[in-house]
Coordinates of C-alpha atoms in Angstrom, one line a residue:
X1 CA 164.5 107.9 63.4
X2 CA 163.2 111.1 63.0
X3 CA 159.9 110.0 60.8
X4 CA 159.3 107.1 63.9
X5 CA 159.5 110.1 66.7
X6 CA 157.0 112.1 64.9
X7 CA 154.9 109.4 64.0
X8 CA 155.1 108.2 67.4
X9 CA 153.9 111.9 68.8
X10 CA 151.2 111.7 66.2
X11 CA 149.7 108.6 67.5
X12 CA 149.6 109.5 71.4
X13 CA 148.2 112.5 70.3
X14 CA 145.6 110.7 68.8
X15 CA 145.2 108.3 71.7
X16 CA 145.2 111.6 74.6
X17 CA 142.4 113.0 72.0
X18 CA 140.4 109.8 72.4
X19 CA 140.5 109.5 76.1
X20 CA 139.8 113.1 76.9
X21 CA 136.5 112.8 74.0
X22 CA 135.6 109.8 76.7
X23 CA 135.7 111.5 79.6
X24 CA 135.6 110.2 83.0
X25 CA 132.9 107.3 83.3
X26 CA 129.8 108.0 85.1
X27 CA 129.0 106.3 88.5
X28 CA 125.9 107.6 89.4
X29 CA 127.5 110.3 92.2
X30 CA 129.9 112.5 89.7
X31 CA 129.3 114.3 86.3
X32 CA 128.6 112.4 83.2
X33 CA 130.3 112.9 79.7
X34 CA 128.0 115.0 78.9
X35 CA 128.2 117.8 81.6
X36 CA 125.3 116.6 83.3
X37 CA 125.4 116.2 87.3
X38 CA 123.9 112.2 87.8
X39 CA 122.5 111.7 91.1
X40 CA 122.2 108.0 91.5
X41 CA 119.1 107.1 94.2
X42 CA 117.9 103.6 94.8
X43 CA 116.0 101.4 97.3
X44 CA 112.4 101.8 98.8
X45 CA 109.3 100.7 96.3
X46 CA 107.2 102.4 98.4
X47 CA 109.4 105.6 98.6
X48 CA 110.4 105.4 95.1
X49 CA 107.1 106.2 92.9
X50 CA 106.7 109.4 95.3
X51 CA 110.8 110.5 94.6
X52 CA 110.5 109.9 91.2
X53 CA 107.5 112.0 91.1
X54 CA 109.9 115.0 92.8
X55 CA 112.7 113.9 90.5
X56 CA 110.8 115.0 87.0
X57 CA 109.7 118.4 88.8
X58 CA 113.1 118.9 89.6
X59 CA 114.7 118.2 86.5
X60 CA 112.4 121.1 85.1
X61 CA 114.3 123.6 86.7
X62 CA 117.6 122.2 86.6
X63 CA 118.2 121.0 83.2
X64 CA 121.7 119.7 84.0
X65 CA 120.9 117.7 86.6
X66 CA 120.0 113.7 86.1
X67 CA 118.5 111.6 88.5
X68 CA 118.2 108.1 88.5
X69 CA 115.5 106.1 91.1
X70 CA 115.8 102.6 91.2
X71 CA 113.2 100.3 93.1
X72 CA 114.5 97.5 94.8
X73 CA 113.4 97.2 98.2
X74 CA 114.6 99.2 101.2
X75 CA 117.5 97.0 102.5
X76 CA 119.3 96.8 99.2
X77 CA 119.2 100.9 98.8
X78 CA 120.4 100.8 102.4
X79 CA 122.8 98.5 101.3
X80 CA 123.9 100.6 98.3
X81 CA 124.1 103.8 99.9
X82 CA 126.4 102.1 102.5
X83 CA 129.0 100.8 99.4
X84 CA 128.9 103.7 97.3
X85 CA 126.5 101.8 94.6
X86 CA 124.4 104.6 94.4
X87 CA 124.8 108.0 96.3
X88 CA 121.5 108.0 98.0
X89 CA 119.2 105.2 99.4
X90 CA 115.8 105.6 100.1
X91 CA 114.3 103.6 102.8
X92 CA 110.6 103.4 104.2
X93 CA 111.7 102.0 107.8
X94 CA 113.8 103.1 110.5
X95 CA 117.5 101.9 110.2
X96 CA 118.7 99.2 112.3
X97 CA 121.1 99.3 114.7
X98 CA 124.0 97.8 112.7
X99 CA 123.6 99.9 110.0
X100 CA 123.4 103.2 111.7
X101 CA 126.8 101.7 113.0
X102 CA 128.4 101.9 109.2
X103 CA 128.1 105.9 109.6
X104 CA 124.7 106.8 107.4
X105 CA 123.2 109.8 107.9
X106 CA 119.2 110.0 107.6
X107 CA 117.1 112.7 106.4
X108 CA 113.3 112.2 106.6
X109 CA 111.7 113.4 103.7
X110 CA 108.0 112.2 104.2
X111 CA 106.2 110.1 106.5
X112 CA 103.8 107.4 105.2
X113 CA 100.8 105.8 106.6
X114 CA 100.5 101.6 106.1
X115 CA 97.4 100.8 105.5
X116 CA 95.6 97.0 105.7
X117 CA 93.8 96.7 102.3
X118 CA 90.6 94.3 101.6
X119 CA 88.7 93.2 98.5
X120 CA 85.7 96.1 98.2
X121 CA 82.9 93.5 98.4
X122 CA 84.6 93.0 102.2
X123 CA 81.9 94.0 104.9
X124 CA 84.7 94.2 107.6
X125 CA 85.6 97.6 107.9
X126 CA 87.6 98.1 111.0
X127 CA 90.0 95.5 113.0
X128 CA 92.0 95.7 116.0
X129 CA 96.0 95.8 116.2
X130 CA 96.0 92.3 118.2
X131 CA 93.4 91.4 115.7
X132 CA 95.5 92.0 112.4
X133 CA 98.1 90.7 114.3
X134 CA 96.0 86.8 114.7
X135 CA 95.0 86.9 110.9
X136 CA 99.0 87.2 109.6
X137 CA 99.9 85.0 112.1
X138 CA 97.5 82.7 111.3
X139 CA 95.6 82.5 114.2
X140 CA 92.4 84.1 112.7
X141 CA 91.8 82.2 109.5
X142 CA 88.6 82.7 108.2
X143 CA 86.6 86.3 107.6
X144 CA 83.4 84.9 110.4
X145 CA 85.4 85.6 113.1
X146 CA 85.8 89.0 112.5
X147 CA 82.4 90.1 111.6
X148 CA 82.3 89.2 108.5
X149 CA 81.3 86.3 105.8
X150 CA 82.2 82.5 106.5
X151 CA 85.3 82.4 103.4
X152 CA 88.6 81.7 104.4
X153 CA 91.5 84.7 104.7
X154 CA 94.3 85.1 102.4
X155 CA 97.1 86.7 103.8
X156 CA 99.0 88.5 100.9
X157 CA 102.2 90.2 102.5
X158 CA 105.6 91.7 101.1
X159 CA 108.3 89.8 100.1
X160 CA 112.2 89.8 102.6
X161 CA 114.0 92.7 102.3
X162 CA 110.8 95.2 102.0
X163 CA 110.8 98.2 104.6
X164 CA 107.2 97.9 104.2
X165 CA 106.8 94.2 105.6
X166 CA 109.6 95.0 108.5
X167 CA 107.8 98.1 109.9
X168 CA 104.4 96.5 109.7
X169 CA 105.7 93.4 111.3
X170 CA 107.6 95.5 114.0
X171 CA 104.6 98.0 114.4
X172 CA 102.0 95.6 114.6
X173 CA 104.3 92.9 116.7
X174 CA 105.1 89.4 114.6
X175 CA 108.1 88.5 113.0
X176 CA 108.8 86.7 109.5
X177 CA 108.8 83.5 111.1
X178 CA 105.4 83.9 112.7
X179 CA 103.9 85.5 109.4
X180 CA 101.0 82.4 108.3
X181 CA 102.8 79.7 106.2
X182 CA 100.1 80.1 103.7
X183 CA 100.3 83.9 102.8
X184 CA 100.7 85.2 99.5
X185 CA 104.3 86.9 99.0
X186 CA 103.9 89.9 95.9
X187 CA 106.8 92.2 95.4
X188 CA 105.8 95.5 95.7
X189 CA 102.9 97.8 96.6
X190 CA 101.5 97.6 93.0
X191 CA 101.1 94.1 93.3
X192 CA 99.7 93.5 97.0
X193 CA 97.6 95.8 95.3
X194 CA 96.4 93.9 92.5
X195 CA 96.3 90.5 94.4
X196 CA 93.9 91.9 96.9
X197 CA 91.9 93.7 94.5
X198 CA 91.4 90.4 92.7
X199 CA 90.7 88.4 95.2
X200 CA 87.6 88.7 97.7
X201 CA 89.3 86.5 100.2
X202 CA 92.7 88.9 100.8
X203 CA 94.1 90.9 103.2
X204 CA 97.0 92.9 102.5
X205 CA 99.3 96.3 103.2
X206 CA 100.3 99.3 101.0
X207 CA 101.3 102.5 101.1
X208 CA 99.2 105.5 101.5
X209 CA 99.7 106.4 97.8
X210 CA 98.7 103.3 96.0
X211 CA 95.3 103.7 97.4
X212 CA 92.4 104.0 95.2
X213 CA 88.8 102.2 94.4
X214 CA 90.0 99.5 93.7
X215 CA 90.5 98.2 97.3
X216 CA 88.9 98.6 100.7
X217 CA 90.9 100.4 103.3
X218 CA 90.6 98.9 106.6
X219 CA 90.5 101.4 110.3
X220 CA 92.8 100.4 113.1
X221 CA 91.1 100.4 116.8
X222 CA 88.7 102.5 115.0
X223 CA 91.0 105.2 113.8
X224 CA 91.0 105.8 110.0
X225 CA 93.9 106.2 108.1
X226 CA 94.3 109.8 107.1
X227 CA 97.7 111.9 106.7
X228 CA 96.0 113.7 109.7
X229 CA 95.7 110.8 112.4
X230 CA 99.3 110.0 111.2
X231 CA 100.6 113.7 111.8
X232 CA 98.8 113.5 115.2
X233 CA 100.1 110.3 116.2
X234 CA 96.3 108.8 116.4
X235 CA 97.1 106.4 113.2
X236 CA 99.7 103.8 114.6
X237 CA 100.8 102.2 111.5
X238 CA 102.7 104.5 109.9
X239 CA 106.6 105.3 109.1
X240 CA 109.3 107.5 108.0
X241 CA 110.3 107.7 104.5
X242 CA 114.1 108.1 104.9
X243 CA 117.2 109.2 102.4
X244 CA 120.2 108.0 103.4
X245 CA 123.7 108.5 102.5
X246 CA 127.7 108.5 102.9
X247 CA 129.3 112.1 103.6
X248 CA 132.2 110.7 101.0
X249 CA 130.2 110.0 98.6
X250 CA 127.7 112.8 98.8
X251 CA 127.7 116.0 96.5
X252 CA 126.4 119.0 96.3
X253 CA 124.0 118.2 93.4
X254 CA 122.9 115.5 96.2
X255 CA 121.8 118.2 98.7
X256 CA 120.7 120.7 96.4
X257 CA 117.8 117.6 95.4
X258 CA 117.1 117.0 99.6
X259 CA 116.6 121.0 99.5
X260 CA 114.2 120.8 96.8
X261 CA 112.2 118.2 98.7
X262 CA 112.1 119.5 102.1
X263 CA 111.4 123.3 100.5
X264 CA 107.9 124.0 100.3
X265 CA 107.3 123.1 96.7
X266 CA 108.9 120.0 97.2
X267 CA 106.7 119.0 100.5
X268 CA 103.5 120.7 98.4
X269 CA 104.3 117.7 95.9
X270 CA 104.5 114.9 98.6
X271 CA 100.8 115.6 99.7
X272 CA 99.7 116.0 95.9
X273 CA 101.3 112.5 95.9
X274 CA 99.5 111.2 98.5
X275 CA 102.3 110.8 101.5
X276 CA 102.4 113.2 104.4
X277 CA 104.6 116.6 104.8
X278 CA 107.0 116.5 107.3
X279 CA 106.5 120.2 107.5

């Protein structure tokens, strides 16, 4: 009996040994196994290249830190942030009403201008609100009627679900069931990008920071889309990039990363990225 009690001490030695070697598993909100502090962001494709960006600049000075950025659409980070899924969701629209109700709290971060993107052989070079309103309605269907060559418009939007698509159908006033039953639906900046870019017909929207030669940008009422018209409030299609979060399911590593962002070499690498300071 003696042999069995020792044996038996033996093996849940063994077996405490094993679990403690484990350690606690990580979620994306506490520490991992191996001492490092996770921070677990997700959400926003058009917020995410420019936190990810902040994320490997931060990681340089704070080695034991770990931060993960997801992209998959503004509403599902919102979503996330609100279950405890992940401990921060980015979002590039405002929050509506029934979920500031679940108890988020919002920290702007950036502010982004939305731009309406043509092929660069396009001669039209500025539109009106009510006039990008008639093309992704469908009420404007071919480029003659704005100025430019007799080809039809393709409407290339975002998909459901993308902060992008619901503050550019808020800001420039349609809904998803008026968007034309004929537009192109890409996922993602990148590839509204790439379909307009490859397609002298299209009309699309992006982000400030996926701007480059490869498309046209359009003005709107004659206003040009700089980070300063947005800053001055001339530039009306533009929008908040927002972190959201839970207060129990925040942490300090969490706050310390907003600091880092909001501090002025955090804000000096949202312009470098090509979104707007808030400071």
């Amino acid at each position: 009996m003696g042999f069995m009690n020792k044996k038996s001490l033996l093996l849940i030695f063994i077996f405490a040994a094993v679990l403690t070697a484990c350690g606690k598993p990580n979620d994306g909100t506490g520490t991992s196994s191996g001492g490092r502090e996770t921070i677990s962001i997700s959400g926003s494709t058009s917020v995410g290249p420019l936190v990810e960006k902040l994320a490997d600049k931060y990681k340089q000075k704070k080695a034991n830190v770990n931060i993960e950025v997801n992209q998959i659409g503004s509403s599902a980070g919102i979503t996330n942030a609100t279950s405890g899924v992940s401990q921060i969701g980015m979002s590039s629209r405002e929050l509506k009403d029934g979920e500031k109700a679940n108890g988020l709290v919002e920290t702007i971060v950036a502010y982004d201008g939305i731009v309406v993107v043509t092929h660069p052989s396009n001669k039209v070079k500025d539109l009106t609100m009510e006039e990008v309103k008639l093309v992704f309605t469908g009420e404007i269907r071919n480029w003659n009627e704005l100025g430019g060559n007799d080809m039809e418009i393709v409407v290339v939007s975002r998909e459901d679900g993308s902060g992008s698509r619901d503050a550019f159908q808020e800001i420039v006033g349609y809904s998803s069931g008026e968007l034309i039953r004929e537009a192109i639906v890409a996922s993602g900046n990148g590839n509204i990008k790439t379909t307009v870019a490859m397609n002298k017909h299209a009309i699309g929207f992006v982000s400030f920071e996926y701007i480059d030669e490869s498309i046209s940008t359009l003005k709107i009422n004659g206003v040009e889309a700089t980070a300063e018209n947005v800053l001055q409030q001339n530039y009306s299609l533009s929008r908040p990039f927002l972190f959201v979060h839970k207060e129990e399911n925040f942490t300090e590593a969490g706050q310390q990363f907003i600091d880092y962002i909001l501090s002025p070499d955090g804000q000096a690498i949202v312009s470098e990225a090509g979104a707007i300071p808030v400071k």
